[in-house]
Coordinates of C-alpha atoms and ligand atoms in Angstrom, one line a residue:
M14 CA 0.0 0.0 0.0
T15 CA 2.9 2.4 0.7
A16 CA 3.6 2.5 -3.1
H17 CA 0.5 4.8 -3.4
G18 CA 0.4 8.4 -2.6
L19 CA -0.7 9.6 0.9
A20 CA -4.1 11.0 -0.3
T21 CA -4.9 7.7 -2.0
R22 CA -4.0 5.7 1.1
M23 CA -6.1 7.9 3.4
L24 CA -9.1 7.0 1.3
H25 CA -8.4 3.3 0.5
A26 CA -6.1 1.9 3.2
D27 CA -9.1 0.2 4.8
A28 CA -10.6 -1.1 1.5
E29 CA -10.2 -4.7 2.2
L30 CA -12.0 -4.2 5.6
G31 CA -15.2 -3.0 4.0
L32 CA -15.4 -2.1 0.4
G33 CA -16.9 -4.4 -2.3
T34 CA -20.0 -5.0 -4.3
N35 CA -23.1 -4.1 -2.4
Q36 CA -21.1 -2.7 0.5
P37 CA -21.7 0.9 1.6
V38 CA -19.2 3.4 0.3
V39 CA -18.9 5.0 3.7
A40 CA -18.3 2.7 6.8
P41 CA -21.6 2.0 8.4
L42 CA -22.1 3.4 11.9
S43 CA -22.3 0.2 13.9
V44 CA -23.3 0.6 17.6
A45 CA -23.1 -3.1 18.4
T46 CA -21.1 -4.1 21.5
T47 CA -21.3 -7.8 20.9
Y48 CA -21.2 -10.1 18.0
I49 CA -22.9 -13.4 17.2
Q50 CA -20.4 -16.3 17.5
P51 CA -20.0 -19.2 15.1
D52 CA -21.2 -22.6 16.1
P53 CA -18.5 -24.6 18.0
A54 CA -16.7 -26.5 15.2
D55 CA -16.9 -29.9 16.9
L56 CA -20.6 -29.6 17.4
A57 CA -21.5 -28.1 14.1
A58 CA -22.8 -31.2 12.4
H59 CA -24.9 -32.1 15.5
L60 CA -26.2 -28.6 15.9
A61 CA -27.3 -28.6 12.2
E62 CA -29.1 -31.8 12.6
A63 CA -30.8 -30.7 15.8
R64 CA -31.8 -27.4 14.3
A65 CA -33.4 -29.1 11.3
K66 CA -35.4 -31.3 13.6
H67 CA -36.6 -28.7 16.2
F68 CA -36.4 -25.4 14.2
P69 CA -37.5 -26.2 10.7
Q70 CA -37.8 -22.5 9.8
P71 CA -34.9 -20.7 11.4
A72 CA -35.8 -17.1 12.1
V73 CA -32.6 -15.3 12.7
R74 CA -29.4 -17.0 11.6
N75 CA -27.6 -19.0 9.1
A76 CA -24.6 -20.5 10.8
D77 CA -22.8 -21.2 7.5
E78 CA -22.8 -17.6 6.4
E79 CA -21.5 -16.3 9.7
S80 CA -18.5 -18.6 9.7
D81 CA -17.4 -16.7 6.6
A82 CA -16.9 -13.5 8.7
P83 CA -13.5 -12.0 7.8
K84 CA -12.6 -11.5 11.5
P85 CA -14.1 -13.2 14.6
Y86 CA -15.4 -10.1 16.4
I87 CA -16.5 -11.0 19.9
Y88 CA -17.0 -7.9 22.1
S89 CA -16.4 -4.3 21.1
R90 CA -13.9 -3.6 23.9
M91 CA -11.6 -6.2 22.3
S92 CA -12.0 -5.1 18.7
N93 CA -14.7 -4.1 16.3
P94 CA -15.0 -3.4 12.5
T95 CA -14.8 0.4 12.6
L96 CA -11.9 0.3 15.0
D97 CA -10.0 -2.0 12.7
R98 CA -10.6 0.3 9.8
V99 CA -9.6 3.5 11.6
E100 CA -6.4 1.8 12.8
A101 CA -5.6 0.7 9.2
V102 CA -6.0 4.3 7.9
L103 CA -4.1 5.9 10.8
G104 CA -1.3 3.3 10.3
A105 CA -1.2 4.3 6.7
L106 CA -0.9 8.0 7.7
E107 CA 2.0 7.2 10.0
Q108 CA 3.7 5.2 7.3
H109 CA 3.8 8.3 5.1
F110 CA 7.6 8.6 5.6
G111 CA 8.2 4.9 4.9
D112 CA 8.8 3.3 8.3
E113 CA 6.6 0.5 9.4
A114 CA 3.8 1.8 11.7
H115 CA 0.9 0.3 13.5
A116 CA -1.8 2.4 15.2
V117 CA -3.7 1.5 18.3
V118 CA -6.6 3.8 19.1
Y119 CA -7.9 4.7 22.5
A120 CA -10.8 6.6 24.2
S121 CA -8.7 9.8 24.6
G122 CA -5.3 11.2 24.2
L123 CA -4.7 10.8 27.9
A124 CA -5.9 7.2 27.7
A125 CA -3.3 6.6 25.0
M126 CA -0.6 8.2 27.1
T127 CA -1.6 6.1 30.1
A128 CA -1.6 3.0 27.9
A129 CA 1.9 3.8 26.6
L130 CA 3.2 4.3 30.2
H131 CA 1.5 1.2 31.4
H132 CA 3.1 -0.7 28.5
A133 CA 6.6 0.6 29.4
Q134 CA 6.1 -0.2 33.1
P135 CA 8.5 2.5 34.2
R136 CA 10.2 2.9 37.5
R137 CA 10.9 6.6 36.8
I138 CA 9.4 9.1 34.5
I139 CA 11.4 12.0 33.3
T140 CA 9.6 14.9 31.7
Q141 CA 9.4 18.6 31.5
L142 CA 7.1 21.1 29.8
G143 CA 4.0 20.5 27.9
Y144 CA 0.4 19.4 28.2
H145 CA -0.6 19.8 31.9
G146 CA -3.0 16.8 31.8
T147 CA -0.3 14.4 30.8
F148 CA 1.7 15.1 34.0
S149 CA -1.2 14.9 36.4
G150 CA -1.8 11.1 35.9
M151 CA 1.8 9.9 36.4
G152 CA 3.0 7.7 39.1
A153 CA 6.1 5.9 38.3
D154 CA 8.3 2.8 38.5
R155 CA 12.1 1.3 34.3
D156 CA 12.8 4.7 33.1
V157 CA 10.7 6.5 30.6
L158 CA 11.3 9.9 29.0
V159 CA 8.2 11.7 27.8
V160 CA 8.5 14.7 25.5
E161 CA 6.2 16.7 23.3
S162 CA 7.2 17.7 19.8
P163 CA 6.1 20.4 19.3
S164 CA 5.4 21.3 22.9
N165 CA 2.0 22.5 24.1
P166 CA 1.5 25.5 24.2
W167 CA 4.9 26.9 23.3
G168 CA 5.5 25.1 20.0
T169 CA 9.1 24.4 20.9
L170 CA 10.9 21.4 19.4
P171 CA 13.0 19.1 21.6
N172 CA 16.3 17.9 20.2
L173 CA 15.0 14.3 19.7
P174 CA 18.1 12.7 18.3
A175 CA 20.1 14.0 21.2
L176 CA 17.5 12.9 23.8
A177 CA 17.2 9.5 22.1
S178 CA 20.9 8.8 22.2
W179 CA 21.1 10.0 25.8
I180 CA 18.2 7.8 27.0
K181 CA 19.4 4.7 25.1
Q182 CA 22.6 4.7 27.2
T183 CA 20.5 3.3 30.0
E184 CA 19.2 -0.2 29.1
G185 CA 15.4 -0.8 29.3
T186 CA 14.5 2.9 28.9
T187 CA 11.6 4.0 26.7
L188 CA 11.3 7.3 24.8
I189 CA 7.7 8.3 24.2
V190 CA 7.0 11.3 22.0
D191 CA 3.6 13.1 22.1
A192 CA 3.3 14.4 18.5
T193 CA -0.3 15.7 18.9
L194 CA 0.6 19.2 17.7
A195 CA 2.0 18.1 14.3
P196 CA 0.9 14.7 12.9
P197 CA 2.2 13.4 9.5
P198 CA 2.6 14.6 6.9
L199 CA 4.0 17.6 8.8
Q200 CA 6.4 15.8 11.2
N201 CA 8.5 12.7 10.7
I202 CA 9.1 11.6 14.3
R203 CA 9.8 7.9 13.7
Q204 CA 12.9 8.6 11.5
I205 CA 14.6 8.9 14.9
A206 CA 15.5 5.4 15.7
G207 CA 15.4 5.8 19.5
V208 CA 11.8 6.9 19.6
D209 CA 9.9 3.9 20.9
L210 CA 6.3 5.0 20.9
V211 CA 4.5 8.0 19.4
V212 CA 1.3 9.2 21.0
H213 CA -1.4 11.5 19.6
S214 CA -4.4 13.1 21.1
A215 CA -6.7 12.2 18.1
T216 CA -9.1 14.7 19.6
K217 CA -7.0 17.4 18.0
F218 CA -5.8 17.4 14.4
L219 CA -6.5 13.8 13.6
G220 CA -10.2 14.3 14.5
G221 CA -10.0 17.9 13.3
H222 CA -13.6 18.8 13.8
S223 CA -13.9 19.4 17.5
D224 CA -16.5 16.6 17.8
L225 CA -14.7 13.5 19.0
L226 CA -12.4 12.4 21.9
C227 CA -9.8 9.8 21.0
G228 CA -6.1 9.0 21.3
A229 CA -3.6 6.8 19.5
V230 CA -0.3 5.1 20.2
I231 CA 1.8 4.3 17.2
A232 CA 4.0 1.3 17.5
R233 CA 6.9 0.4 15.2
D234 CA 6.1 -3.3 14.9
R235 CA 3.1 -5.6 14.7
S236 CA 3.9 -7.5 17.9
T237 CA 4.1 -4.3 20.0
A238 CA 0.8 -3.2 18.6
A239 CA -0.8 -6.6 19.3
T240 CA 0.5 -6.3 22.9
L241 CA -0.9 -2.8 23.2
R242 CA -4.3 -4.0 21.9
R243 CA -4.4 -6.9 24.5
E244 CA -3.5 -4.4 27.2
R245 CA -6.2 -2.0 26.0
T246 CA -8.8 -4.7 26.3
Y247 CA -8.0 -5.0 30.0
L248 CA -7.4 -1.3 30.7
G249 CA -10.8 -0.8 29.1
A250 CA -9.6 2.3 27.2
V251 CA -11.2 1.4 23.9
P252 CA -12.9 4.3 22.1
G253 CA -16.7 4.4 21.6
N254 CA -18.2 3.3 18.3
L255 CA -19.4 6.8 17.3
E256 CA -16.0 8.4 18.1
T257 CA -14.2 5.7 16.1
W258 CA -16.6 6.3 13.2
L259 CA -16.1 10.1 13.3
L260 CA -12.3 9.6 13.4
L261 CA -12.4 7.4 10.4
R262 CA -14.4 10.1 8.6
S263 CA -11.8 12.7 9.7
L264 CA -8.7 10.8 8.6
R265 CA -9.9 11.0 4.9
T266 CA -8.9 14.6 4.9
V267 CA -6.3 15.0 7.6
H268 CA -3.3 15.6 5.2
L269 CA -5.2 18.4 3.5
R270 CA -6.3 20.0 6.7
V271 CA -3.1 20.0 8.6
T272 CA -1.0 21.3 5.7
A273 CA -3.4 24.1 4.9
Q274 CA -3.8 25.1 8.6
A275 CA 0.0 25.0 9.1
K276 CA 0.6 27.3 6.2
T277 CA -1.9 29.9 7.4
A278 CA -0.4 29.7 10.9
T279 CA 3.0 30.5 9.6
Q280 CA 1.6 33.5 7.7
L281 CA -0.2 34.7 10.8
A282 CA 2.8 34.1 13.1
T283 CA 5.1 35.9 10.7
W284 CA 2.8 38.9 10.6
L285 CA 2.3 38.8 14.4
Q286 CA 6.0 38.7 14.9
S287 CA 6.3 41.9 12.7
V288 CA 3.7 43.4 15.0
A289 CA 5.8 42.4 18.1
N290 CA 8.8 44.0 16.3
G291 CA 7.0 47.3 16.0
D292 CA 6.8 47.1 12.2
V293 CA 3.0 47.7 12.2
P294 CA 2.6 51.1 13.8
E295 CA -1.2 50.9 14.2
L296 CA -0.7 47.9 16.5
E297 CA 2.2 49.2 18.5
G298 CA 2.2 47.9 22.1
T299 CA -0.3 45.0 21.5
V300 CA 1.8 41.9 20.9
T301 CA 5.0 41.3 22.8
K302 CA 6.1 37.8 21.8
V303 CA 5.1 35.1 19.3
H304 CA 5.9 31.4 20.0
H305 CA 5.9 29.3 16.9
A306 CA 8.6 27.2 15.3
S307 CA 8.3 29.4 12.1
V308 CA 9.6 32.3 14.2
V309 CA 12.3 30.4 15.9
Y310 CA 13.6 28.9 12.7
A311 CA 13.0 31.9 10.5
D312 CA 16.7 32.9 10.9
D313 CA 19.0 30.2 11.9
G314 CA 17.3 28.5 14.7
A315 CA 16.9 28.4 18.4
D316 CA 18.8 30.8 20.7
S317 CA 19.5 28.1 23.3
D318 CA 20.8 24.6 23.1
D319 CA 18.5 23.0 25.7
P320 CA 17.8 19.6 24.3
L321 CA 14.2 19.7 25.7
T322 CA 13.2 22.9 24.2
A323 CA 15.5 23.8 21.3
A324 CA 16.4 21.5 18.5
P325 CA 19.1 22.9 16.3
S326 CA 17.9 24.1 12.9
S327 CA 19.2 21.1 10.9
V328 CA 17.3 18.7 13.2
A329 CA 14.1 20.8 13.1
R330 CA 14.1 21.0 9.4
A331 CA 14.7 17.3 8.9
L332 CA 11.8 16.6 11.2
F333 CA 9.5 18.9 9.3
P334 CA 10.2 18.1 5.6
T335 CA 7.3 20.1 4.2
G336 CA 8.7 23.3 5.8
Q337 CA 5.4 23.8 7.6
W338 CA 5.5 23.6 11.4
G339 CA 1.9 23.0 12.6
S340 CA -0.9 25.4 13.4
V341 CA -0.7 25.9 17.1
M342 CA 1.1 29.0 18.4
S343 CA 1.2 31.1 21.5
V344 CA 1.0 34.9 21.5
E345 CA 2.0 37.1 24.5
L346 CA 0.1 40.3 24.8
A347 CA 1.0 43.5 26.6
S348 CA -1.3 42.8 29.6
R349 CA -3.2 40.1 31.4
V350 CA -6.5 41.8 30.7
A351 CA -5.8 42.0 26.9
A352 CA -4.9 38.3 26.9
R353 CA -8.2 37.5 28.7
A354 CA -10.2 39.7 26.3
L355 CA -8.7 38.7 22.9
P356 CA -10.2 35.3 22.6
H357 CA -13.7 36.8 23.1
L358 CA -13.1 39.6 20.6
V359 CA -12.0 37.8 17.4
A360 CA -14.8 37.1 15.0
F361 CA -13.2 34.2 13.1
G362 CA -12.2 32.1 16.1
C363 CA -13.8 30.7 19.2
A364 CA -12.9 31.4 22.8
A365 CA -12.5 27.8 23.7
T366 CA -9.9 25.3 24.8
S367 CA -8.6 22.5 22.6
L368 CA -6.9 22.7 19.3
G369 CA -6.7 21.2 15.8
G370 CA -10.2 21.9 14.7
V371 CA -11.2 23.3 11.3
E372 CA -12.2 26.5 13.1
S373 CA -9.6 28.7 14.9
L374 CA -9.6 28.4 18.6
L375 CA -8.1 30.9 21.1
E376 CA -7.6 30.4 24.8
W377 CA -6.3 32.4 27.7
R378 CA -4.1 29.5 28.7
W379 CA -3.3 30.6 32.2
Q380 CA -6.8 29.6 33.4
H381 CA -5.9 26.0 32.8
D382 CA -2.1 25.9 33.1
K383 CA -0.5 28.1 35.8
T384 CA 3.0 27.4 34.5
V385 CA 2.5 29.8 31.5
P386 CA 2.5 33.6 31.8
D387 CA -0.9 35.2 32.4
T388 CA -0.4 37.3 29.3
L389 CA -0.3 34.3 27.0
V390 CA -3.0 33.4 24.4
R391 CA -2.8 29.9 22.9
V392 CA -4.0 29.9 19.3
S393 CA -5.0 27.0 17.1
I394 CA -5.4 28.2 13.5
G395 CA -8.2 26.6 11.5
L396 CA -9.0 26.6 7.8
E397 CA -10.0 30.3 7.5
E398 CA -8.2 32.5 5.0
F399 CA -5.1 34.3 6.2
E400 CA -6.2 37.8 4.9
D401 CA -9.5 37.5 6.8
L402 CA -7.7 36.4 10.0
K403 CA -5.2 39.3 9.7
A404 CA -8.0 41.9 9.3
D405 CA -9.9 40.2 12.2
W406 CA -6.9 40.1 14.5
T407 CA -6.1 43.8 13.7
R408 CA -9.5 44.8 15.0
A409 CA -9.4 42.4 17.9
L410 CA -5.9 43.4 19.1
L411 CA -7.0 47.1 19.1
A412 CA -10.3 46.2 20.9
A413 CA -8.4 44.1 23.5
K414 CA -6.1 47.1 24.1
D415 CA -9.2 49.3 24.7
V416 CA -10.6 46.8 27.2
A417 CA -7.2 46.7 29.1
E418 CA -7.2 50.5 29.2
A419 CA -10.8 50.7 30.3
V420 CA -10.1 48.2 33.1
A421 CA -7.0 50.1 34.2
A422 CA -8.9 53.4 34.2
A423 CA -11.7 51.9 36.3
T424 CA -9.2 50.4 38.7
D425 CA -7.4 53.8 39.0
A426 CA -10.7 55.5 39.7
E427 CA -11.5 53.2 42.6
Ligands
LIG27 C1 -5.0 17.5 24.3 C2 -3.7 16.9 24.5 C3 -3.6 15.7 25.2 C4 -4.7 15.1 25.9 O1 -5.6 14.5 24.9 P1 -7.2 14.2 25.2 O2 -7.7 13.7 23.9 O3 -7.8 15.5 25.6 O4 -7.2 13.2 26.3 C5 -2.3 15.2 25.3 N1 -1.2 15.8 24.8 C6 -1.3 17.0 24.1 C7 -0.1 17.6 23.5 C8 -2.6 17.6 23.9 O5 -2.7 18.7 23.2

């Protein structure tokens, strides 16, 4: 299948699991939790005889037809047809850069991260920076290093080759990379040999429509994926049927969405950086800093060599072969009030948490994550046009400044 282009594989990687004459073009939404089992083979002849005698007109089933089922589904926590299809298509996405990949899908991004940690059975977990929820559920025991690339909400890139060679000096250690903020075809994480597992919150870009909660762990080989699926059965972290179905729908277009969103994000980040530099007089004193890899790597890379937050330019560019960095950025404004106000002022974007949807989302991040400055707005760029966003943000930044001034004046008057 890898011989075909990515777009073709996103549409057809699951063909053998559902397409064919008289089959629906779109995967059916099956809500079944349990599946009719075939007759026990050793009793089949006796069962047929007894049925013929006692049930001359069978009402519900034909045992012969059922035994032709392509896969013996038993109970939907173990596996089900839509889940098999979504894993086939997500696996195909992850194989975009050529390395073998097997996707295992979970009920949420945190369920996927928990499953990856459970699989590694660590004694110690080493981590820093990133999605606040990931670090709330950790209790540890082998060593595991968990990093995000890019990190949430900063958009910084760890120096993965350096971290991988460092952690591999200790035997039995595992490197888990949360790649939620830039799935393929933007980022080629698994080219780095030392990365053991890649995790995604599929709620974000893979789902892409702000209407499903799912997660995924990407394994390098079939046997690790099989082990993860067995563990998932007992952890109980299987996604619901509707969510799996929605994710399968979303994956058909993921490559188009993420590249278009990333391109617009780079345009907006570049323009906001010029605002921060004072090159847009009208917006002087509104934006103070922009955090996005396009800004960091616009010249020649990061201004620090911290392996957790600053990959050198050559490493970063090799990881992002399309030259697009993903569509999440953080913007620091001149005041806390402006940062609280801005998400509620833009017209083409929602004041809401989460990221990766087709619509832009903005969030005053401090309300959920006290490790970030209270002047920071996290932004996930959707599929809107850049020129419209630029005009919208121009008005919204000026309006947010007015709100900050009004609040300051009211406070002074008190
Ligand atoms: C959202 C997010 C998660 C958690 O995913 P859920 O699907 O909300 O459980 C984990 N990591 C990152 C980087 C995220 O953005």
